[in-house]
Amino acid sequence: MAYVRSVVRAAPSTEPGRPKEPHVPDLPAQPDLTVVVLAAGGGTRMRSKTMKVLHPVAGRSMVAHVLSAVAAVRPTRVVAVVGHQREEVSAHISALVPDVVLAVQETQEGTAHAVRVAMDAVGPTSGTVLVTYADTPLLEGDNLRAFAEDHVASGRAMSILSGELDDPTGYGRVVRGTDGAVAAIVEEKDATPEQRALREINSGIVAFDAAFLADALPRIGNDNAKGEYYLTDTVALAREDGHRVDTFRLDDVTQTIGANDRGQLAALGRVLNDRILGRWMAAGVTVMDPATTWIEADVVLARDVTLLPGVQLLGACAVGEDAVIGPDCTLEDTEVGVGARVVRTHGQLAVIGAGASVGPWSYLRPGARLEEGAKAGAFVEVKNSTIGAGAKVPHLSYVGDADIGEGTNIGAGAIFANYDGVQKNRSVIGRLVKAGVHNSFVAPVHVGDGAVTGAGTVVRRDVPPGALAVSGGPQRHVEGWVFRKREGTPAADAARAAGAPAGPDADEGGESSQSSHPA
């Protein structure tokens, strides 16, 4: 069974748009195991144009989380039952599991009907059939695998994944017979007071012997209030046939909880984020404030990374050892090198090299790359550009479509004018260039190694290596202007106190000049 990465967003070091293979545990495949994923429900309580199972949690769709757990089971085949918005759901699932079998449930007539549609799509099979749901993003692969292994080892016709809750309100109860085996699954609305007092609940995830399931499905009726075919009716059929039905209990059954509305989705997101944070902290990552730190499922962190309050790491971020991120950073699909420092920065599809410094209030757009020891300082925006090793863009600048050589310093207020109204153009700044403040580089231009540009220079032509580039006329002074134009103001009083000359009469011109060019 082939699986691909759950989010089709490549990290900057990979080919853009190319799915990345996820880690699948190096464990033997289960003998003839079919996993059925029920993904046909409409999710009307979400009140969304997006199908419920496609809503994201921790950077993956809900169904992607489930398929990741299913991958750990190493099934022979996966069958996804789709219905509402089948085109979108089918395309999404097929991108994650290319050889998935898609079964269309034209009308939603209950869980047993959905499983019957799935088995019709597969055809005759043997071994084990495991049924799970596409809206349970907290489900962990290790537990699902343990459940499947327990079912196979027991030889049971049917096994139920269950657990105990202190408050089981709203869940179907597992009712046991005198022999300790499962006698029935009773929904809360149908339960007696004694049954409602039971704390063991049905997760809805079940495993069947394939032969028993094939025999039982046609025997399930829809004589109930909803007129639907319920998969839980297989418990009674198994007992009628003399089979024992039992459970595999999870220590934490909350991981089988689904999301039917936005509130439940947010709650699951919080639980999943706490789980992700806990794993990274156990692996040696410092998280200063877990309540304000969000890390998505595909993020990779090295040990001794420090995350300060207000950090969001989204998509396929990768962070090297001893890097410090935060406070108040949002990075998406971004690489951060060993020992880098990132402060109050928004970055997307960017690469921050080892020992580099970014922020505060920096914006790294797709294609931004800082080499080792480079700096993008306060209020600097970088797009589709490389800042070379040790190079600095310290303040208040826009760098778009440019390559800045190693050791170069770009003065405050620099603008790379990359758009001519038709296309984007690229500029190249060489090694060890000293660019003055308030420079504009009108692309495409090339500034040679070791060159210097004066303050306020507009660079429109290539600058040779080692040359000084300046632009603009000489600086002009109009002596006594404040006395003629601003007499009676505090500025005029201050100038008079400083001994400023009154200057010539207005009709005499009154101008002097002084070169502003650097020596």
Short mmCIF file of C-alpha atoms in Angstrom, two decimals:
data_model
loop_
_atom_site.label_atom_id
_atom_site.label_comp_id
_atom_site.label_asym_id
_atom_site.label_seq_id
_atom_site.Cartn_x
_atom_site.Cartn_y
_atom_site.Cartn_z
CA MET A 1 0.00 0.00 0.00
CA ALA A 2 1.60 3.26 -1.15
CA TYR A 3 1.32 6.43 0.89
CA VAL A 4 2.50 9.94 0.14
CA ARG A 5 2.93 12.97 2.33
CA SER A 6 -0.28 14.30 3.84
CA VAL A 7 0.15 17.93 2.80
CA VAL A 8 1.16 18.76 -0.77
CA ARG A 9 3.48 21.57 0.33
CA ALA A 10 7.15 20.94 -0.23
CA ALA A 11 9.81 22.24 2.13
CA PRO A 12 12.08 24.82 0.52
CA SER A 13 14.87 22.31 0.05
CA THR A 14 12.68 20.05 -2.07
CA GLU A 15 11.29 20.48 -5.54
CA PRO A 16 8.33 22.91 -5.19
CA GLY A 17 4.96 21.21 -5.30
CA ARG A 18 6.35 17.70 -5.17
CA PRO A 19 4.74 15.55 -2.44
CA LYS A 20 7.18 14.27 0.13
CA GLU A 21 7.07 10.65 1.25
CA PRO A 22 6.17 10.33 4.94
CA HIS A 23 7.82 7.98 7.36
CA VAL A 24 6.03 4.63 7.42
CA PRO A 25 7.09 2.36 10.30
CA ASP A 26 9.41 -0.46 9.23
CA LEU A 27 7.03 -3.15 10.40
CA PRO A 28 5.67 -6.23 8.62
CA ALA A 29 2.38 -5.84 6.80
CA GLN A 30 -0.70 -7.38 8.39
CA PRO A 31 -1.77 -10.60 6.63
CA ASP A 32 -4.64 -9.78 4.26
CA LEU A 33 -5.93 -6.71 6.06
CA THR A 34 -8.50 -4.42 4.47
CA VAL A 35 -9.05 -1.03 6.10
CA VAL A 36 -12.32 0.76 5.32
CA VAL A 37 -12.34 4.53 5.93
CA LEU A 38 -15.82 6.03 6.10
CA ALA A 39 -15.69 9.51 4.53
CA ALA A 40 -19.13 9.96 2.95
CA GLY A 41 -20.92 12.10 5.54
CA GLY A 42 -21.92 15.65 4.68
CA GLY A 43 -20.92 17.41 7.90
CA THR A 44 -23.75 19.93 7.71
CA ARG A 45 -23.04 21.24 11.21
CA MET A 46 -19.71 22.59 9.97
CA ARG A 47 -21.72 25.09 7.89
CA SER A 48 -18.97 25.12 5.32
CA LYS A 49 -18.49 24.72 1.58
CA THR A 50 -15.53 22.52 2.50
CA MET A 51 -16.30 18.88 3.17
CA LYS A 52 -15.97 18.04 6.86
CA VAL A 53 -13.16 15.50 6.51
CA LEU A 54 -11.11 18.01 4.48
CA HIS A 55 -11.03 20.61 7.25
CA PRO A 56 -7.45 21.07 8.48
CA VAL A 57 -6.17 20.27 11.95
CA ALA A 58 -2.48 20.85 12.74
CA GLY A 59 -1.65 21.33 9.08
CA ARG A 60 -3.33 18.22 7.73
CA SER A 61 -6.90 17.45 6.79
CA MET A 62 -8.78 15.28 9.26
CA VAL A 63 -8.80 12.40 6.80
CA ALA A 64 -5.05 12.81 6.23
CA HIS A 65 -4.45 12.27 9.96
CA VAL A 66 -6.57 9.13 9.83
CA LEU A 67 -4.76 7.82 6.76
CA SER A 68 -1.46 8.45 8.52
CA ALA A 69 -2.65 6.25 11.39
CA VAL A 70 -3.85 3.64 8.90
CA ALA A 71 -0.39 3.61 7.28
CA ALA A 72 1.07 2.38 10.57
CA VAL A 73 -1.13 -0.73 10.31
CA ARG A 74 0.49 -1.62 6.95
CA PRO A 75 -2.79 -2.84 5.39
CA THR A 76 -3.09 -4.90 2.24
CA ARG A 77 -5.58 -2.41 0.83
CA VAL A 78 -7.44 0.74 1.83
CA VAL A 79 -11.02 1.41 0.80
CA ALA A 80 -12.42 4.93 1.19
CA VAL A 81 -16.19 5.36 1.11
CA VAL A 82 -17.08 8.75 -0.36
CA GLY A 83 -20.39 10.49 -0.92
CA HIS A 84 -20.88 14.21 -0.45
CA GLN A 85 -18.48 16.27 -2.60
CA ARG A 86 -17.00 13.01 -3.82
CA GLU A 87 -14.83 14.63 -6.48
CA GLU A 88 -12.91 16.80 -4.00
CA VAL A 89 -12.70 14.10 -1.34
CA SER A 90 -11.66 11.39 -3.81
CA ALA A 91 -8.94 13.57 -5.32
CA HIS A 92 -7.57 14.46 -1.88
CA ILE A 93 -7.51 10.86 -0.66
CA SER A 94 -6.03 9.57 -3.92
CA ALA A 95 -3.19 12.10 -3.63
CA LEU A 96 -2.34 10.62 -0.23
CA VAL A 97 -2.92 6.94 -1.03
CA PRO A 98 -2.49 6.51 -4.80
CA ASP A 99 -3.75 2.91 -4.90
CA VAL A 100 -6.78 3.49 -2.68
CA VAL A 101 -10.03 1.80 -3.68
CA LEU A 102 -12.77 4.43 -3.87
CA ALA A 103 -16.33 3.31 -3.15
CA VAL A 104 -19.23 5.70 -3.77
CA GLN A 105 -22.15 5.70 -1.34
CA GLU A 106 -24.83 7.40 -3.43
CA THR A 107 -27.25 7.75 -0.51
CA GLN A 108 -26.23 7.74 3.13
CA GLU A 109 -28.21 4.88 4.64
CA GLY A 110 -26.14 4.11 7.70
CA THR A 111 -22.76 2.68 8.63
CA ALA A 112 -23.54 -0.91 7.64
CA HIS A 113 -24.69 0.30 4.24
CA ALA A 114 -21.43 2.22 3.83
CA VAL A 115 -19.36 -0.86 4.69
CA ARG A 116 -21.43 -2.95 2.30
CA VAL A 117 -20.67 -0.45 -0.48
CA ALA A 118 -16.97 -0.71 0.40
CA MET A 119 -16.92 -4.50 0.31
CA ASP A 120 -18.81 -4.56 -2.99
CA ALA A 121 -16.06 -2.34 -4.43
CA VAL A 122 -13.33 -4.69 -3.20
CA GLY A 123 -15.00 -7.96 -4.10
CA PRO A 124 -14.51 -11.25 -2.27
CA THR A 125 -11.75 -11.03 0.32
CA SER A 126 -10.37 -12.91 3.29
CA GLY A 127 -8.50 -12.08 6.46
CA THR A 128 -9.51 -9.03 8.48
CA VAL A 129 -11.61 -5.97 7.71
CA LEU A 130 -11.00 -2.96 9.95
CA VAL A 131 -13.52 -0.09 9.80
CA THR A 132 -12.62 3.42 10.93
CA TYR A 133 -13.85 6.98 10.42
CA ALA A 134 -12.34 9.87 8.48
CA ASP A 135 -13.08 12.55 11.09
CA THR A 136 -10.97 11.24 14.01
CA PRO A 137 -7.67 13.15 13.66
CA LEU A 138 -6.41 12.23 17.14
CA LEU A 139 -6.26 8.52 16.33
CA GLU A 140 -2.71 7.20 16.77
CA GLY A 141 -1.25 4.63 14.43
CA ASP A 142 0.42 2.56 17.15
CA ASN A 143 -2.91 2.02 18.89
CA LEU A 144 -4.70 1.16 15.66
CA ARG A 145 -2.00 -1.36 14.83
CA ALA A 146 -2.19 -2.90 18.32
CA PHE A 147 -5.96 -3.22 17.91
CA ALA A 148 -5.59 -5.01 14.57
CA GLU A 149 -2.92 -7.35 15.94
CA ASP A 150 -5.03 -8.19 18.99
CA HIS A 151 -8.03 -8.99 16.81
CA VAL A 152 -6.03 -11.30 14.54
CA ALA A 153 -4.36 -13.06 17.47
CA SER A 154 -7.68 -13.62 19.27
CA GLY A 155 -9.39 -15.32 16.36
CA ARG A 156 -12.60 -13.42 17.12
CA ALA A 157 -15.25 -12.80 14.51
CA MET A 158 -15.61 -9.21 15.71
CA SER A 159 -13.62 -6.85 17.92
CA ILE A 160 -14.56 -3.37 19.12
CA LEU A 161 -12.15 -0.57 19.98
CA SER A 162 -13.44 0.76 23.30
CA GLY A 163 -12.44 2.76 26.35
CA GLU A 164 -13.77 4.25 29.54
CA LEU A 165 -14.83 7.84 30.14
CA ASP A 166 -15.64 9.48 33.44
CA ASP A 167 -18.53 11.17 31.67
CA PRO A 168 -19.76 8.95 28.82
CA THR A 169 -22.76 11.14 28.02
CA GLY A 170 -23.66 10.99 24.35
CA TYR A 171 -21.78 7.79 23.55
CA GLY A 172 -22.98 4.28 22.84
CA ARG A 173 -22.36 1.96 25.80
CA VAL A 174 -20.70 -1.44 25.67
CA VAL A 175 -23.01 -3.90 27.42
CA ARG A 176 -21.47 -7.19 28.50
CA GLY A 177 -23.08 -10.53 29.17
CA THR A 178 -22.56 -12.82 32.13
CA ASP A 179 -19.65 -14.44 30.30
CA GLY A 180 -17.85 -11.08 30.12
CA ALA A 181 -18.13 -10.88 26.34
CA VAL A 182 -19.85 -8.02 24.56
CA ALA A 183 -23.59 -8.62 24.41
CA ALA A 184 -24.68 -5.39 22.74
CA ILE A 185 -23.85 -1.81 21.83
CA VAL A 186 -26.64 0.42 23.13
CA GLU A 187 -27.01 4.05 22.08
CA GLU A 188 -27.63 6.46 24.93
CA LYS A 189 -31.14 7.38 23.77
CA ASP A 190 -32.09 3.68 23.93
CA ALA A 191 -30.24 2.84 27.16
CA THR A 192 -31.80 1.97 30.50
CA PRO A 193 -30.66 3.86 33.61
CA GLU A 194 -28.42 0.91 34.48
CA GLN A 195 -26.86 0.91 31.02
CA ARG A 196 -26.32 4.67 31.10
CA ALA A 197 -24.29 4.18 34.27
CA LEU A 198 -21.76 2.10 32.30
CA ARG A 199 -18.54 3.98 31.49
CA GLU A 200 -17.18 1.77 28.72
CA ILE A 201 -18.02 3.33 25.36
CA ASN A 202 -17.99 2.20 21.76
CA SER A 203 -15.52 4.18 19.65
CA GLY A 204 -17.18 3.06 16.43
CA ILE A 205 -13.93 1.52 15.19
CA VAL A 206 -14.36 -2.22 14.67
CA ALA A 207 -12.52 -5.20 13.20
CA PHE A 208 -14.17 -8.21 11.58
CA ASP A 209 -13.28 -11.58 10.26
CA ALA A 210 -13.90 -11.00 6.55
CA ALA A 211 -15.96 -14.18 6.09
CA PHE A 212 -18.24 -13.33 9.02
CA LEU A 213 -18.71 -9.76 7.77
CA ALA A 214 -19.62 -10.95 4.27
CA ASP A 215 -22.26 -13.23 5.77
CA ALA A 216 -23.59 -10.65 8.25
CA LEU A 217 -23.99 -7.55 6.06
CA PRO A 218 -26.93 -8.86 3.99
CA ARG A 219 -28.72 -9.88 7.21
CA ILE A 220 -28.73 -6.39 8.75
CA GLY A 221 -32.13 -4.70 8.55
CA ASN A 222 -33.24 -1.09 8.77
CA ASP A 223 -36.23 -1.52 11.06
CA ASN A 224 -35.43 1.46 13.26
CA ALA A 225 -36.49 5.07 13.74
CA LYS A 226 -34.06 6.38 11.10
CA GLY A 227 -34.57 3.57 8.61
CA GLU A 228 -30.80 3.06 8.43
CA TYR A 229 -28.53 0.02 8.46
CA TYR A 230 -26.40 0.05 11.61
CA LEU A 231 -23.03 -1.68 11.78
CA THR A 232 -23.50 -2.23 15.52
CA ASP A 233 -26.23 -4.78 14.69
CA THR A 234 -23.40 -7.16 13.80
CA VAL A 235 -22.87 -7.75 17.54
CA ALA A 236 -26.21 -9.54 17.84
CA LEU A 237 -25.62 -11.47 14.62
CA ALA A 238 -22.22 -12.67 15.82
CA ARG A 239 -23.68 -13.92 19.08
CA GLU A 240 -26.51 -15.63 17.22
CA ASP A 241 -23.88 -17.46 15.19
CA GLY A 242 -22.07 -18.53 18.35
CA HIS A 243 -19.13 -16.14 17.99
CA ARG A 244 -17.53 -14.27 20.86
CA VAL A 245 -17.36 -10.48 20.55
CA ASP A 246 -14.92 -8.58 22.73
CA THR A 247 -13.14 -5.24 22.97
CA PHE A 248 -9.65 -3.83 22.82
CA ARG A 249 -9.55 -1.05 25.41
CA LEU A 250 -7.64 2.15 24.84
CA ASP A 251 -6.15 3.91 27.84
CA ASP A 252 -7.12 7.18 26.16
CA VAL A 253 -10.29 6.64 24.18
CA THR A 254 -10.62 10.38 23.55
CA GLN A 255 -8.32 9.90 20.56
CA THR A 256 -11.27 8.32 18.73
CA ILE A 257 -13.44 11.44 19.15
CA GLY A 258 -14.62 13.07 15.93
CA ALA A 259 -15.51 16.65 15.05
CA ASN A 260 -18.97 17.60 13.83
CA ASP A 261 -18.80 21.39 14.17
CA ARG A 262 -16.26 24.21 14.35
CA GLY A 263 -16.17 24.19 18.14
CA GLN A 264 -15.32 20.50 18.27
CA LEU A 265 -12.76 21.00 15.51
CA ALA A 266 -11.04 23.72 17.54
CA ALA A 267 -11.07 21.51 20.63
CA LEU A 268 -9.44 18.65 18.72
CA GLY A 269 -6.88 21.09 17.35
CA ARG A 270 -5.95 22.17 20.86
CA VAL A 271 -5.57 18.55 22.01
CA LEU A 272 -3.50 17.62 18.97
CA ASN A 273 -1.27 20.68 19.38
CA ASP A 274 -0.69 19.83 23.04
CA ARG A 275 0.25 16.31 22.00
CA ILE A 276 2.70 17.59 19.37
CA LEU A 277 4.25 20.05 21.82
CA GLY A 278 4.60 17.34 24.43
CA ARG A 279 6.46 15.08 22.05
CA TRP A 280 8.87 17.81 21.02
CA MET A 281 9.54 18.89 24.59
CA ALA A 282 10.27 15.26 25.47
CA ALA A 283 12.74 15.23 22.55
CA GLY A 284 14.70 18.21 23.91
CA VAL A 285 12.91 21.29 22.57
CA THR A 286 12.23 24.22 24.92
CA VAL A 287 8.74 25.68 24.58
CA MET A 288 8.50 28.73 26.80
CA ASP A 289 4.71 29.09 26.63
CA PRO A 290 2.79 26.06 25.31
CA ALA A 291 -0.50 27.96 25.52
CA THR A 292 0.59 30.36 22.75
CA THR A 293 2.77 28.03 20.67
CA TRP A 294 1.37 26.09 17.71
CA ILE A 295 3.32 23.44 15.82
CA GLU A 296 1.80 21.53 12.93
CA ALA A 297 2.21 17.82 12.37
CA ASP A 298 4.84 17.94 9.61
CA VAL A 299 7.25 20.28 11.41
CA VAL A 300 10.68 18.86 12.32
CA LEU A 301 12.70 20.29 15.22
CA ALA A 302 16.23 19.48 16.37
CA ARG A 303 17.16 19.26 20.03
CA ASP A 304 17.91 22.42 21.98
CA VAL A 305 15.65 24.52 19.78
CA THR A 306 13.98 27.27 21.82
CA LEU A 307 10.50 28.53 20.97
CA LEU A 308 9.44 31.74 22.70
CA PRO A 309 5.80 32.81 23.24
CA GLY A 310 3.59 33.43 20.23
CA VAL A 311 5.32 31.10 17.76
CA GLN A 312 3.47 29.31 14.96
CA LEU A 313 5.37 26.75 12.87
CA LEU A 314 3.23 25.64 9.95
CA GLY A 315 3.56 23.20 7.08
CA ALA A 316 6.94 21.58 6.51
CA CYS A 317 9.14 23.78 8.70
CA ALA A 318 12.51 22.36 9.76
CA VAL A 319 14.54 23.97 12.55
CA GLY A 320 18.18 23.22 13.39
CA GLU A 321 19.89 22.82 16.76
CA ASP A 322 20.20 25.81 19.08
CA ALA A 323 17.98 28.01 16.92
CA VAL A 324 15.82 30.49 18.83
CA ILE A 325 12.48 31.51 17.34
CA GLY A 326 10.19 34.15 18.77
CA PRO A 327 8.53 35.84 20.30
CA ASP A 328 5.64 36.40 17.88
CA CYS A 329 6.76 34.53 14.76
CA THR A 330 4.77 32.74 12.07
CA LEU A 331 6.86 30.53 9.79
CA GLU A 332 5.37 28.33 7.08
CA ASP A 333 7.32 25.78 5.01
CA THR A 334 10.52 27.48 6.17
CA GLU A 335 13.95 26.10 7.08
CA VAL A 336 15.85 27.60 10.01
CA GLY A 337 19.52 26.72 10.37
CA VAL A 338 21.64 25.81 13.37
CA GLY A 339 21.94 28.67 15.86
CA ALA A 340 19.80 31.08 13.85
CA ARG A 341 17.76 33.78 15.61
CA VAL A 342 14.32 34.79 14.35
CA VAL A 343 12.33 37.53 16.11
CA ARG A 344 8.81 38.80 15.33
CA THR A 345 8.94 37.58 11.76
CA HIS A 346 6.49 36.26 9.19
CA GLY A 347 8.11 33.84 6.76
CA GLN A 348 6.85 31.56 4.01
CA LEU A 349 8.85 29.18 1.80
CA ALA A 350 12.07 30.73 3.01
CA VAL A 351 15.49 29.44 4.06
CA ILE A 352 17.31 30.97 7.04
CA GLY A 353 20.90 29.79 7.24
CA ALA A 354 23.00 28.77 10.21
CA GLY A 355 23.71 31.65 12.55
CA ALA A 356 21.55 34.04 10.53
CA SER A 357 19.51 36.77 12.19
CA VAL A 358 16.01 37.87 11.17
CA GLY A 359 13.79 40.56 12.64
CA PRO A 360 12.18 42.11 14.43
CA TRP A 361 9.22 42.80 12.14
CA SER A 362 10.73 41.16 9.08
CA TYR A 363 8.75 39.62 6.23
CA LEU A 364 10.32 36.72 4.34
CA ARG A 365 8.31 35.89 1.25
CA PRO A 366 8.66 32.79 -0.95
CA GLY A 367 12.17 32.34 -2.29
CA ALA A 368 13.87 34.38 0.41
CA ARG A 369 17.20 32.84 1.36
CA LEU A 370 19.68 33.99 4.00
CA GLU A 371 23.06 32.29 3.90
CA GLU A 372 25.18 31.55 6.97
CA GLY A 373 25.50 34.53 9.30
CA ALA A 374 23.38 36.83 7.13
CA LYS A 375 21.02 39.41 8.58
CA ALA A 376 17.61 40.79 7.62
CA GLY A 377 16.83 43.34 10.31
CA ALA A 378 13.97 45.50 11.48
CA PHE A 379 11.20 46.12 8.96
CA VAL A 380 12.96 44.34 6.11
CA GLU A 381 11.00 42.52 3.40
CA VAL A 382 12.77 39.91 1.27
CA LYS A 383 11.22 38.18 -1.74
CA ASN A 384 12.81 35.67 -4.14
CA SER A 385 16.26 36.88 -3.15
CA THR A 386 19.48 35.60 -1.62
CA ILE A 387 21.38 37.47 1.08
CA GLY A 388 24.88 36.02 1.04
CA ALA A 389 26.97 34.74 3.92
CA GLY A 390 27.65 37.49 6.44
CA ALA A 391 25.77 40.08 4.36
CA LYS A 392 23.46 42.50 6.14
CA VAL A 393 20.25 44.31 5.29
CA PRO A 394 19.76 45.83 8.73
CA HIS A 395 16.88 48.31 8.47
CA LEU A 396 13.74 49.42 6.65
CA SER A 397 14.40 47.89 3.24
CA TYR A 398 12.73 45.95 0.43
CA VAL A 399 14.82 43.31 -1.34
CA GLY A 400 13.00 41.74 -4.27
CA ASP A 401 14.49 39.54 -6.99
CA ALA A 402 18.08 40.20 -5.99
CA ASP A 403 21.28 38.37 -5.14
CA ILE A 404 23.42 40.09 -2.51
CA GLY A 405 26.99 38.87 -2.20
CA GLU A 406 28.77 37.77 0.95
CA GLY A 407 29.90 40.44 3.38
CA THR A 408 27.90 43.21 1.68
CA ASN A 409 26.14 45.85 3.78
CA ILE A 410 22.95 47.45 2.46
CA GLY A 411 22.19 50.79 4.12
CA ALA A 412 18.87 51.69 5.73
CA GLY A 413 15.94 52.46 3.48
CA ALA A 414 17.18 50.57 0.43
CA ILE A 415 14.69 49.64 -2.28
CA PHE A 416 15.21 47.10 -5.04
CA ALA A 417 12.86 48.37 -7.76
CA ASN A 418 12.28 45.06 -9.50
CA TYR A 419 9.03 45.63 -11.44
CA ASP A 420 8.95 47.67 -14.64
CA GLY A 421 5.21 47.42 -15.14
CA VAL A 422 5.48 44.35 -17.34
CA GLN A 423 7.86 41.92 -15.68
CA LYS A 424 10.05 41.38 -12.65
CA ASN A 425 13.76 42.02 -13.18
CA ARG A 426 16.71 40.77 -11.18
CA SER A 427 19.65 42.67 -9.70
CA VAL A 428 23.00 41.37 -8.49
CA ILE A 429 25.04 43.06 -5.77
CA GLY A 430 28.58 41.74 -5.50
CA ARG A 431 30.77 40.77 -2.57
CA LEU A 432 31.78 43.27 0.12
CA VAL A 433 29.76 46.11 -1.36
CA LYS A 434 28.97 49.13 0.85
CA ALA A 435 25.60 50.53 -0.19
CA GLY A 436 24.63 53.86 1.35
CA VAL A 437 21.34 54.71 3.00
CA HIS A 438 18.25 55.36 0.90
CA ASN A 439 19.61 53.69 -2.19
CA SER A 440 17.32 52.57 -5.00
CA PHE A 441 18.49 49.79 -7.30
CA VAL A 442 16.45 49.97 -10.51
CA ALA A 443 16.58 46.45 -11.90
CA PRO A 444 18.21 44.94 -13.74
CA VAL A 445 21.54 46.26 -12.46
CA HIS A 446 24.83 44.70 -11.38
CA VAL A 447 27.04 46.24 -8.70
CA GLY A 448 30.56 44.86 -8.79
CA ASP A 449 32.57 43.45 -5.89
CA GLY A 450 33.92 46.01 -3.44
CA ALA A 451 31.95 48.91 -4.91
CA VAL A 452 30.48 51.76 -2.85
CA THR A 453 27.26 53.68 -3.45
CA GLY A 454 26.66 57.07 -1.89
CA ALA A 455 23.72 58.01 0.30
CA GLY A 456 20.54 58.62 -1.66
CA THR A 457 21.94 57.13 -4.85
CA VAL A 458 19.57 55.82 -7.52
CA VAL A 459 21.49 53.07 -9.29
CA ARG A 460 20.21 52.73 -12.85
CA ARG A 461 23.37 51.39 -14.54
CA ASP A 462 25.88 48.70 -13.70
CA VAL A 463 28.59 49.76 -11.23
CA PRO A 464 32.12 48.45 -11.90
CA PRO A 465 34.00 46.61 -9.13
CA GLY A 466 35.64 49.00 -6.68
CA ALA A 467 33.87 52.08 -8.08
CA LEU A 468 31.97 54.78 -6.22
CA ALA A 469 28.47 55.42 -7.57
CA VAL A 470 26.62 58.67 -6.80
CA SER A 471 23.64 60.40 -8.34
CA GLY A 472 21.81 63.69 -7.97
CA GLY A 473 23.00 67.32 -8.06
CA PRO A 474 24.98 69.22 -5.43
CA GLN A 475 23.31 70.23 -2.18
CA ARG A 476 21.95 73.84 -2.20
CA HIS A 477 21.62 76.27 0.73
CA VAL A 478 19.38 79.39 0.77
CA GLU A 479 20.79 81.56 3.55
CA GLY A 480 18.26 83.32 5.81
CA TRP A 481 15.26 81.55 4.25
CA VAL A 482 13.63 80.96 7.66
CA PHE A 483 13.66 84.68 8.48
CA ARG A 484 11.89 85.60 5.23
CA LYS A 485 9.40 82.71 5.13
CA ARG A 486 8.93 81.76 8.79
CA GLU A 487 9.55 84.96 10.76
CA GLY A 488 7.98 84.86 14.20
CA THR A 489 8.14 81.09 14.49
CA PRO A 490 10.16 79.19 17.11
CA ALA A 491 12.39 77.97 14.27
CA ALA A 492 13.28 81.53 13.28
CA ASP A 493 13.96 82.42 16.92
CA ALA A 494 16.25 79.39 17.28
CA ALA A 495 18.15 80.27 14.11
CA ARG A 496 18.62 83.87 15.26
CA ALA A 497 19.89 82.66 18.66
CA ALA A 498 22.36 80.43 16.86
CA GLY A 499 23.75 83.45 14.98
CA ALA A 500 22.35 82.59 11.57
CA PRO A 501 22.89 85.37 9.02
CA ALA A 502 19.80 87.09 7.69
CA GLY A 503 20.92 86.37 4.15
CA PRO A 504 20.53 88.50 1.04
CA ASP A 505 17.24 89.97 -0.07
CA ALA A 506 14.90 87.64 -1.89
CA ASP A 507 15.53 89.32 -5.23
CA GLU A 508 19.22 88.56 -4.91
CA GLY A 509 18.63 84.83 -5.13
CA GLY A 510 20.44 83.93 -1.92
CA GLU A 511 21.73 80.52 -2.91
CA SER A 512 24.97 78.81 -2.13
CA SER A 513 25.90 75.28 -2.95
CA GLN A 514 27.83 72.49 -1.30
CA SER A 515 28.53 69.14 -2.78
CA SER A 516 26.77 66.26 -1.05
CA HIS A 517 28.94 63.68 -2.78
CA PRO A 518 31.19 61.62 -0.53
CA ALA A 519 34.89 62.25 -0.87
#
